[in-house]
PDB file of C-alpha atoms in Angstrom:
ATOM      1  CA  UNK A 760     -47.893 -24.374  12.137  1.00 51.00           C
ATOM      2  CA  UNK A 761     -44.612 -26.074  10.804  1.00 52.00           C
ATOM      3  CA  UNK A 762     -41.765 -23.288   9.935  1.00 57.00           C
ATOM      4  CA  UNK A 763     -41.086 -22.978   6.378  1.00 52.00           C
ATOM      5  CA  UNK A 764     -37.425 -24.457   5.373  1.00 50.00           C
ATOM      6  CA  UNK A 765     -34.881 -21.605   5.546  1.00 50.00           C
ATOM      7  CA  UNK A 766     -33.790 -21.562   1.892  1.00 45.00           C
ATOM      8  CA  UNK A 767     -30.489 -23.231   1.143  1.00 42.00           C
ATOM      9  CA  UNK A 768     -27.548 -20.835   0.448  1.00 46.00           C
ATOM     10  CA  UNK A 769     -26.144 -20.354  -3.066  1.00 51.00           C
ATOM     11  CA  UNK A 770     -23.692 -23.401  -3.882  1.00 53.00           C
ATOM     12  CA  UNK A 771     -20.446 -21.144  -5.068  1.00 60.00           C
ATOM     13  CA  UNK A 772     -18.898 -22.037  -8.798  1.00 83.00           C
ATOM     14  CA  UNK A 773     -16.002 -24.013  -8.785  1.00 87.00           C
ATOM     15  CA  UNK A 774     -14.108 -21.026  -9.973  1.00 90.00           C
ATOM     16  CA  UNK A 775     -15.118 -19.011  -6.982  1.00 91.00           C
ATOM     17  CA  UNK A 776     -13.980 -21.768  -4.586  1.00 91.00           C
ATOM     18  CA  UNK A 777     -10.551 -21.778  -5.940  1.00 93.00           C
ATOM     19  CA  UNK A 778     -10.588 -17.786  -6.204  1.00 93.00           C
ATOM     20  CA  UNK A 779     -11.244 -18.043  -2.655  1.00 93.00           C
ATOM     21  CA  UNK A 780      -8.710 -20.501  -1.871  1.00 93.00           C
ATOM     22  CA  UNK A 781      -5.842 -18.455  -3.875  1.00 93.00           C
ATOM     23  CA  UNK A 782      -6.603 -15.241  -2.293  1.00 93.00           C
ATOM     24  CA  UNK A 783      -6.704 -16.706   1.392  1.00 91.00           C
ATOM     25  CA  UNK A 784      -3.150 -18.520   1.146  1.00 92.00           C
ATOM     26  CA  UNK A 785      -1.525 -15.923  -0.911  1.00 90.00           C
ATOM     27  CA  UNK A 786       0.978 -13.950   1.256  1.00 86.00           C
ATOM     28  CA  UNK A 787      -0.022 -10.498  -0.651  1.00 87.00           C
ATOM     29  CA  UNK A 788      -3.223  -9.351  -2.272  1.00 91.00           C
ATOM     30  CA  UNK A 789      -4.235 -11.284  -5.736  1.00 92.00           C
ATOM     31  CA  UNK A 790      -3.947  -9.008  -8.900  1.00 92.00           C
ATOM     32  CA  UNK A 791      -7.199 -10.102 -11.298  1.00 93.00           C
ATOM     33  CA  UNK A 792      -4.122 -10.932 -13.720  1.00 92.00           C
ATOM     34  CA  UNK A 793      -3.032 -13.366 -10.967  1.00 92.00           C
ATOM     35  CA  UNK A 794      -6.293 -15.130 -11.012  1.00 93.00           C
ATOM     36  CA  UNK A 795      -7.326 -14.360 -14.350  1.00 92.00           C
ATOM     37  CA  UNK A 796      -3.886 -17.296 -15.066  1.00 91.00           C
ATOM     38  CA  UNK A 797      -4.705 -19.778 -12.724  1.00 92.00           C
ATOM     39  CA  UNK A 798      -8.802 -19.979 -13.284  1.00 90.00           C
ATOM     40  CA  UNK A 799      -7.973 -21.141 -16.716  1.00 84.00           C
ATOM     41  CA  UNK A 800      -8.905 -18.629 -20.331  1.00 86.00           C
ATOM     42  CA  UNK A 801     -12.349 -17.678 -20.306  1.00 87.00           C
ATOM     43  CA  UNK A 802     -12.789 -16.852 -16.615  1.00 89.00           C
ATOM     44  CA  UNK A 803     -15.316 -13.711 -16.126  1.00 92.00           C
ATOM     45  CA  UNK A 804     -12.947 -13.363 -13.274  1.00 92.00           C
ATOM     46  CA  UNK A 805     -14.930  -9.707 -12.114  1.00 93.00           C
ATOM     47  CA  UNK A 806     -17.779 -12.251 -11.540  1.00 93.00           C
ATOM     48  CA  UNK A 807     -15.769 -14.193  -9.746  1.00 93.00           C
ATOM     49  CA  UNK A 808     -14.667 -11.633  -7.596  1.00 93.00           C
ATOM     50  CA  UNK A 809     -17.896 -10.179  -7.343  1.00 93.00           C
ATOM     51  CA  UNK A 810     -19.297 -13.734  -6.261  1.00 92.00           C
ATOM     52  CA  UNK A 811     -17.033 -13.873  -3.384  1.00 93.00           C
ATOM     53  CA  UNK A 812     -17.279 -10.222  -2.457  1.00 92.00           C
ATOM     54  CA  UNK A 813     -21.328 -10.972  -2.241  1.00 91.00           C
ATOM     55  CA  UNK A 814     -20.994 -14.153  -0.062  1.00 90.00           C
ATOM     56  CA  UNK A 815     -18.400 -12.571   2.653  1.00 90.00           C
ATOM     57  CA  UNK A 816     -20.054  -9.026   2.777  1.00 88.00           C
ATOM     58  CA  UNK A 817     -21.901  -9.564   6.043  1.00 87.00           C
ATOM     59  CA  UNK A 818     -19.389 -12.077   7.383  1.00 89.00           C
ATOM     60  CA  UNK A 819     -16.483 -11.233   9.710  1.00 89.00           C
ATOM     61  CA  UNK A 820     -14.294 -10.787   6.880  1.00 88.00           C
ATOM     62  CA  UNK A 821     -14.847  -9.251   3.749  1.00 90.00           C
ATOM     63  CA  UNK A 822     -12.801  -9.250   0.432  1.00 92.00           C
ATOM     64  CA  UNK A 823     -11.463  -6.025   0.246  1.00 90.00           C
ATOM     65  CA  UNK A 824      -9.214  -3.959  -2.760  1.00 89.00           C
ATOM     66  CA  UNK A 825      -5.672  -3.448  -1.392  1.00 87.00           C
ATOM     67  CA  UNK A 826      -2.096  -2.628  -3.476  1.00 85.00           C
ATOM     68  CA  UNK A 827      -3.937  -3.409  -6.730  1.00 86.00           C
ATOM     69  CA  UNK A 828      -5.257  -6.693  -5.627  1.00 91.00           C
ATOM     70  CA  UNK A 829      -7.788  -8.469  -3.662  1.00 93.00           C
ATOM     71  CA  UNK A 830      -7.510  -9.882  -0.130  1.00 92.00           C
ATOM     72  CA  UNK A 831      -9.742 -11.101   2.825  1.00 91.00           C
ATOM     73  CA  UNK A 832      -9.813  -8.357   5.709  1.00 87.00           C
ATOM     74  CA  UNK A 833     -11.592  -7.739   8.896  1.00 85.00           C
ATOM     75  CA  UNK A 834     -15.002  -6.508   8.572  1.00 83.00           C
ATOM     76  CA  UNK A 835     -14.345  -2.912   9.349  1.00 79.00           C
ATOM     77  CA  UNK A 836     -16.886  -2.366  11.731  1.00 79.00           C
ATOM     78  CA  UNK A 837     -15.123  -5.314  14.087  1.00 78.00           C
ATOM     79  CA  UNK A 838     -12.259  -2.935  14.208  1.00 71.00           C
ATOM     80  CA  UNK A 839     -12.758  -1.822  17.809  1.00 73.00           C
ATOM     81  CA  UNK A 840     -13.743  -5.589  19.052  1.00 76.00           C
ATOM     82  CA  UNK A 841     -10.419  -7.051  17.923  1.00 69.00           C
ATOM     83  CA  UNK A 842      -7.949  -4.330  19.215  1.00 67.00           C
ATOM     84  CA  UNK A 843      -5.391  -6.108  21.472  1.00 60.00           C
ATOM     85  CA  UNK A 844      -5.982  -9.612  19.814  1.00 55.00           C
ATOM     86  CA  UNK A 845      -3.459  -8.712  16.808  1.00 53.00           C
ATOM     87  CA  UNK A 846       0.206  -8.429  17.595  1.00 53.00           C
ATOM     88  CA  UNK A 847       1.826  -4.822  17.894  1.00 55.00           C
ATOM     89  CA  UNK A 848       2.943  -3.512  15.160  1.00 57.00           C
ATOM     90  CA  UNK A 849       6.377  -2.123  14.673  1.00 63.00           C
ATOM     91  CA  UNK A 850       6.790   1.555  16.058  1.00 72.00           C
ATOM     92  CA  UNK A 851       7.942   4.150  13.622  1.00 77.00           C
ATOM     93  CA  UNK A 852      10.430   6.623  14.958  1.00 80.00           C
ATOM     94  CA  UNK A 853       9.452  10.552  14.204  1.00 81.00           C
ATOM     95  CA  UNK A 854      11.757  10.447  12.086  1.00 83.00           C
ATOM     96  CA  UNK A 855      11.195   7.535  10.364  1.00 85.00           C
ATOM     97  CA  UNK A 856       7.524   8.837  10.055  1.00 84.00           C
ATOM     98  CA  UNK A 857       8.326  12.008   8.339  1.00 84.00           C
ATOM     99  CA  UNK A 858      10.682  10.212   5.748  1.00 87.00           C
ATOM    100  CA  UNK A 859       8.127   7.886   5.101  1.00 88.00           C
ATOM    101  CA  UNK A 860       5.105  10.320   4.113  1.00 86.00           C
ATOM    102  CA  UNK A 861       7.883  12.292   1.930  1.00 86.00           C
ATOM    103  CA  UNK A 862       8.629   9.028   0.323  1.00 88.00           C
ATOM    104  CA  UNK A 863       4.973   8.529  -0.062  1.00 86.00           C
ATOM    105  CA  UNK A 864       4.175  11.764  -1.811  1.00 85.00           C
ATOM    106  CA  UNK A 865       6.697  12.933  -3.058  1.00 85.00           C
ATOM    107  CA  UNK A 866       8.335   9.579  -4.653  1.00 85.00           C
ATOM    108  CA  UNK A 867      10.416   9.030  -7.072  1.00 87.00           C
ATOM    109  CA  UNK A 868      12.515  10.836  -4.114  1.00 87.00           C
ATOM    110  CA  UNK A 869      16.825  10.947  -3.302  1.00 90.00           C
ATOM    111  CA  UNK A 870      17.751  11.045  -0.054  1.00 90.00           C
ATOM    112  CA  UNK A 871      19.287  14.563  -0.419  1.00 89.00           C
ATOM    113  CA  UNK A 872      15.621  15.226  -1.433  1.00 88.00           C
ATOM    114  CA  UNK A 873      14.291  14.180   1.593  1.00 88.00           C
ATOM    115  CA  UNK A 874      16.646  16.131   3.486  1.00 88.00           C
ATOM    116  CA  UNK A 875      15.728  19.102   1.653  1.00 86.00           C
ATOM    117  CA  UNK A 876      12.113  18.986   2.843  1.00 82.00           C
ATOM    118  CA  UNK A 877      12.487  17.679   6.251  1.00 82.00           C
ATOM    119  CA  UNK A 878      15.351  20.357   6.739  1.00 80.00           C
ATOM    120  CA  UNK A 879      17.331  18.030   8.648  1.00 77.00           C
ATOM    121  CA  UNK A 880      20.222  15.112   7.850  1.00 78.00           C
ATOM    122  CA  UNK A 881      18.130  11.985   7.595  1.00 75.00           C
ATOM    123  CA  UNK A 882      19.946   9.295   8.841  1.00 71.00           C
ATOM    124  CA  UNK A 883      20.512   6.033   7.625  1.00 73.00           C
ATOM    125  CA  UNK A 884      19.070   4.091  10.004  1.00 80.00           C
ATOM    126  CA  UNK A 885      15.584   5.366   9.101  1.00 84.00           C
ATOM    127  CA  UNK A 886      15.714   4.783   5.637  1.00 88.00           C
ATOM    128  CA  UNK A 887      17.519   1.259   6.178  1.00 88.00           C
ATOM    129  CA  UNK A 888      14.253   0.332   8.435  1.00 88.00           C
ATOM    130  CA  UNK A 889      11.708   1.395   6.122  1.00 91.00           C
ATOM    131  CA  UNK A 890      13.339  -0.915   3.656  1.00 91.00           C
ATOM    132  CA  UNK A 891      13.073  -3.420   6.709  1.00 90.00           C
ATOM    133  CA  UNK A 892       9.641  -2.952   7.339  1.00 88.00           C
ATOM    134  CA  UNK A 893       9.125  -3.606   3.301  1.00 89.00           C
ATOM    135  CA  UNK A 894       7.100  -0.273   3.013  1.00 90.00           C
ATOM    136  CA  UNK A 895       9.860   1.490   0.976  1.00 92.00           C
ATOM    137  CA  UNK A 896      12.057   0.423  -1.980  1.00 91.00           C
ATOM    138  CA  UNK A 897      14.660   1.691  -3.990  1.00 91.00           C
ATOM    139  CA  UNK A 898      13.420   2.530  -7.467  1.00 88.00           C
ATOM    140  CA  UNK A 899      15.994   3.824  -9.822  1.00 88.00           C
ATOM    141  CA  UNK A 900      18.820   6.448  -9.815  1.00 90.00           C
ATOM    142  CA  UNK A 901      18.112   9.938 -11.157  1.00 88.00           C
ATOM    143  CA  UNK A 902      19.880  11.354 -13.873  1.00 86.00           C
ATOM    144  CA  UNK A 903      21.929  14.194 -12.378  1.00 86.00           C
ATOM    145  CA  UNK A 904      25.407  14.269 -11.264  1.00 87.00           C
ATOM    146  CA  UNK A 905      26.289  11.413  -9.057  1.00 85.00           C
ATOM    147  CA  UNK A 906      23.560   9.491 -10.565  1.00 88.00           C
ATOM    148  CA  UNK A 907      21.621   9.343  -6.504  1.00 90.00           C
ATOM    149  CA  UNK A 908      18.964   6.166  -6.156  1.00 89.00           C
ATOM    150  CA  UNK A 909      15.787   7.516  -5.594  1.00 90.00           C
ATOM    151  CA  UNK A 910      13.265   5.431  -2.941  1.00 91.00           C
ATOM    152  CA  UNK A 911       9.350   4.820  -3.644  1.00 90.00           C
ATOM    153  CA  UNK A 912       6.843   2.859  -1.782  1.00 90.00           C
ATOM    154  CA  UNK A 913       6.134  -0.486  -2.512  1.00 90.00           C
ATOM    155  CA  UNK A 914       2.659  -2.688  -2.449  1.00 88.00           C
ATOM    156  CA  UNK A 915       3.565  -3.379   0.957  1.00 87.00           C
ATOM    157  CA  UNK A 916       2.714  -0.161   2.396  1.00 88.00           C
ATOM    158  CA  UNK A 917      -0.183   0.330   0.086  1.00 87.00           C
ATOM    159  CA  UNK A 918      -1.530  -3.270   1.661  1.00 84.00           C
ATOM    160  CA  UNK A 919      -0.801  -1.937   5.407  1.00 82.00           C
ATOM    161  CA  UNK A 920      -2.463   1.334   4.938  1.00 82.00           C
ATOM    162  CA  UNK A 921      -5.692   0.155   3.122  1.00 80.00           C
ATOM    163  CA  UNK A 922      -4.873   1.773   0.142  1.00 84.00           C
ATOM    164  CA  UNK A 923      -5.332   0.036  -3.860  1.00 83.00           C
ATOM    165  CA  UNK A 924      -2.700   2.815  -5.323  1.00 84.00           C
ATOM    166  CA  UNK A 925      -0.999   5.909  -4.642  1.00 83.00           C
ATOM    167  CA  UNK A 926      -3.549   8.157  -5.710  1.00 81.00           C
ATOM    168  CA  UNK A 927      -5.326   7.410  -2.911  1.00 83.00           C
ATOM    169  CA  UNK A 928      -3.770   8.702   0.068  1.00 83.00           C
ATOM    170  CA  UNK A 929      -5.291  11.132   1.529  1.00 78.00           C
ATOM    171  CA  UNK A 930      -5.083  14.992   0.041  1.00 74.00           C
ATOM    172  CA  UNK A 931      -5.150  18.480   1.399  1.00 60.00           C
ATOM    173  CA  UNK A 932      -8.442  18.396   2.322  1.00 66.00           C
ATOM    174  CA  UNK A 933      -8.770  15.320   3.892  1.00 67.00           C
ATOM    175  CA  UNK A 934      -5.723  15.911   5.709  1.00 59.00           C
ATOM    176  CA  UNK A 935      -7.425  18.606   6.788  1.00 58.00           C
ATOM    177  CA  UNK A 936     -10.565  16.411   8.199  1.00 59.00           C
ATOM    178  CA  UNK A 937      -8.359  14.433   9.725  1.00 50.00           C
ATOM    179  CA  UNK A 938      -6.982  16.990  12.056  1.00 51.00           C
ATOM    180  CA  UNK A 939      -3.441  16.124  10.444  1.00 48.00           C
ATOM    181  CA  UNK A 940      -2.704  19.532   8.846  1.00 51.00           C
ATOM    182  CA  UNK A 941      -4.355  22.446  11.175  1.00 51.00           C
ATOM    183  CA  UNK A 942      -3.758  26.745  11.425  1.00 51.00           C
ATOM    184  CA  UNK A 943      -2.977  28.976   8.645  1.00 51.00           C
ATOM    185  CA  UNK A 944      -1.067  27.192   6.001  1.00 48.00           C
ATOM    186  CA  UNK A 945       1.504  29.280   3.655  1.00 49.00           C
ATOM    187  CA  UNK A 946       0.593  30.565   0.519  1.00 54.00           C
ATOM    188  CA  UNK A 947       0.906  28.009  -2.317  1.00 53.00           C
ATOM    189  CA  UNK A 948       1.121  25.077   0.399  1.00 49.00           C
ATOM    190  CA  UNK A 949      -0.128  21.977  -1.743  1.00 56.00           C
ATOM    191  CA  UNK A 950       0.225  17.973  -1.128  1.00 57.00           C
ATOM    192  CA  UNK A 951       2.045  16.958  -3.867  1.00 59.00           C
ATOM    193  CA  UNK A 952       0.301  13.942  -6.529  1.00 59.00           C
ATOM    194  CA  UNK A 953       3.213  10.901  -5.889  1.00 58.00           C
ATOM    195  CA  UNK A 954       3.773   9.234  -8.952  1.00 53.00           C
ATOM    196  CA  UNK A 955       3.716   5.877  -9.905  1.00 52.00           C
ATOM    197  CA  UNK A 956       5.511   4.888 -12.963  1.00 52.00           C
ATOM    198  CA  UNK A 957       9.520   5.830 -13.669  1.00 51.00           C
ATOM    199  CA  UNK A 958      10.339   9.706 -14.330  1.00 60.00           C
ATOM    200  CA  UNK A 959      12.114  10.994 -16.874  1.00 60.00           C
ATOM    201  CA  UNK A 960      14.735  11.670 -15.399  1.00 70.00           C
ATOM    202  CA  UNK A 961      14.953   8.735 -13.850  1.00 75.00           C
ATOM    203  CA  UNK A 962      17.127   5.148 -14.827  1.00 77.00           C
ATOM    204  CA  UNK A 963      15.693   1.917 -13.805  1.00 77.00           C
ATOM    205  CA  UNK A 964      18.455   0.330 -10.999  1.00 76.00           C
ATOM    206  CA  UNK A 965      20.683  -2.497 -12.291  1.00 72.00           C
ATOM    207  CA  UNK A 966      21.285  -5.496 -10.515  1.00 64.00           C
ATOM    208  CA  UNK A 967      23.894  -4.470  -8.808  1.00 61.00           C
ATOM    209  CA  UNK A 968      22.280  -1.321  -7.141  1.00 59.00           C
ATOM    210  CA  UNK A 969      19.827  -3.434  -5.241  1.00 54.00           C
ATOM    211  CA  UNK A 970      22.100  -2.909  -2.424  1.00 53.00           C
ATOM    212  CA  UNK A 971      23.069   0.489  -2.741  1.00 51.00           C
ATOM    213  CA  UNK A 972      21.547   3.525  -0.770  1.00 51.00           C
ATOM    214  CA  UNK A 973      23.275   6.246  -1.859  1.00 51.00           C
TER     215      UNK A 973
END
């Protein structure tokens, strides 16, 4: 008995091909805004997306929310299969660790700031290779005396750590699961809720601040 014809797969819209072909070649993930201006007015572009998400979601990569936009990832069960094929990543120093998650929650942040909670002098080099590595920026200056710049992450560390935003790294109690936080924790201990947008006490940098640090 003759085998019936496997069914042919679904021929994807012309709007889902280039989708597909802007998020692949784009060196950061694709806002919808992004696409939304290049697929032309009148683009249901959450179909779009959708679309694409449906045709990759049992191939080796999938299309995956990261830093408020859409890119192609590894399938995250292939995680283990693929260690050692991707090049190292660049080690963190303890200290360059511990600035970085007080950046992370606790941003808009000053350096003296950061000192404050870590209880030690942070030196520059950490701060001047998180700004390397593209994970941190400088954000604005705080109104107080001195007028300090005050660091933040940027959608390159939300893209590195899987995250879409801010609000979703990982709180008390998940720090918790994870065996990052353990024993008897002070009274009042809380992980702080990092915020996104400017403060108000806080001045957007001018152009000429984009190198300072202090």
């Amino acid at each position: 008995m003759a085998k019936a014809p496997r069914p042919a797969a679904p021929v994807p819209s012309e709007a889902a091909r280039l989708a597909e072909a802007l998020i692949f070649t784009a060196a950061a993930p694709v806002t919808e805004a992004d696409l939304a201006a290049r697929l032309g007015p009148g683009t249901d572009v959450p179909a779009v997306l959708a679309e694409i998400a449906h045709a990759y979601a049992a191939r080796g990569i999938t299309l995956t929310r990261a830093a408020g936009g859409y890119a192609f990832r590894t399938a995250p069960d292939l995680g283990p299969a693929l260690r050692g094929t991707a090049p190292e990543p660049r080690k963190l120093s303890r200290a360059a660790l511990e600035t970085l998650a007080i950046v992370a929650y606790h941003q808009p942040v000053t350096r003296a700031e950061i000192e404050e909670i870590r209880g030690v002098t942070t030196s520059k080099g950490s701060l001047d290779l998180l700004l390397e590595t593209g994970w941190v920026r400088l954000r604005g200056r705080r109104r107080t005396p001195g007028r300090p710049v005050t660091y933040g992450t940027t959608p390159a560390f939300l893209d590195q750590f899987g995250l879409d935003a801010v609000s979703d790294l990982p709180g008390l109690d998940e720090l918790k699961g994870l065996g990052l936080i353990e024993g008897r924790l002070p009274a009042g201990f809380r992980v702080p809720q990092p915020g996104g947008g400017a403060e108000a006490d806080e001045d957007p940098l001018d152009p000429e601040d984009r190198g300072a640090q202090e």
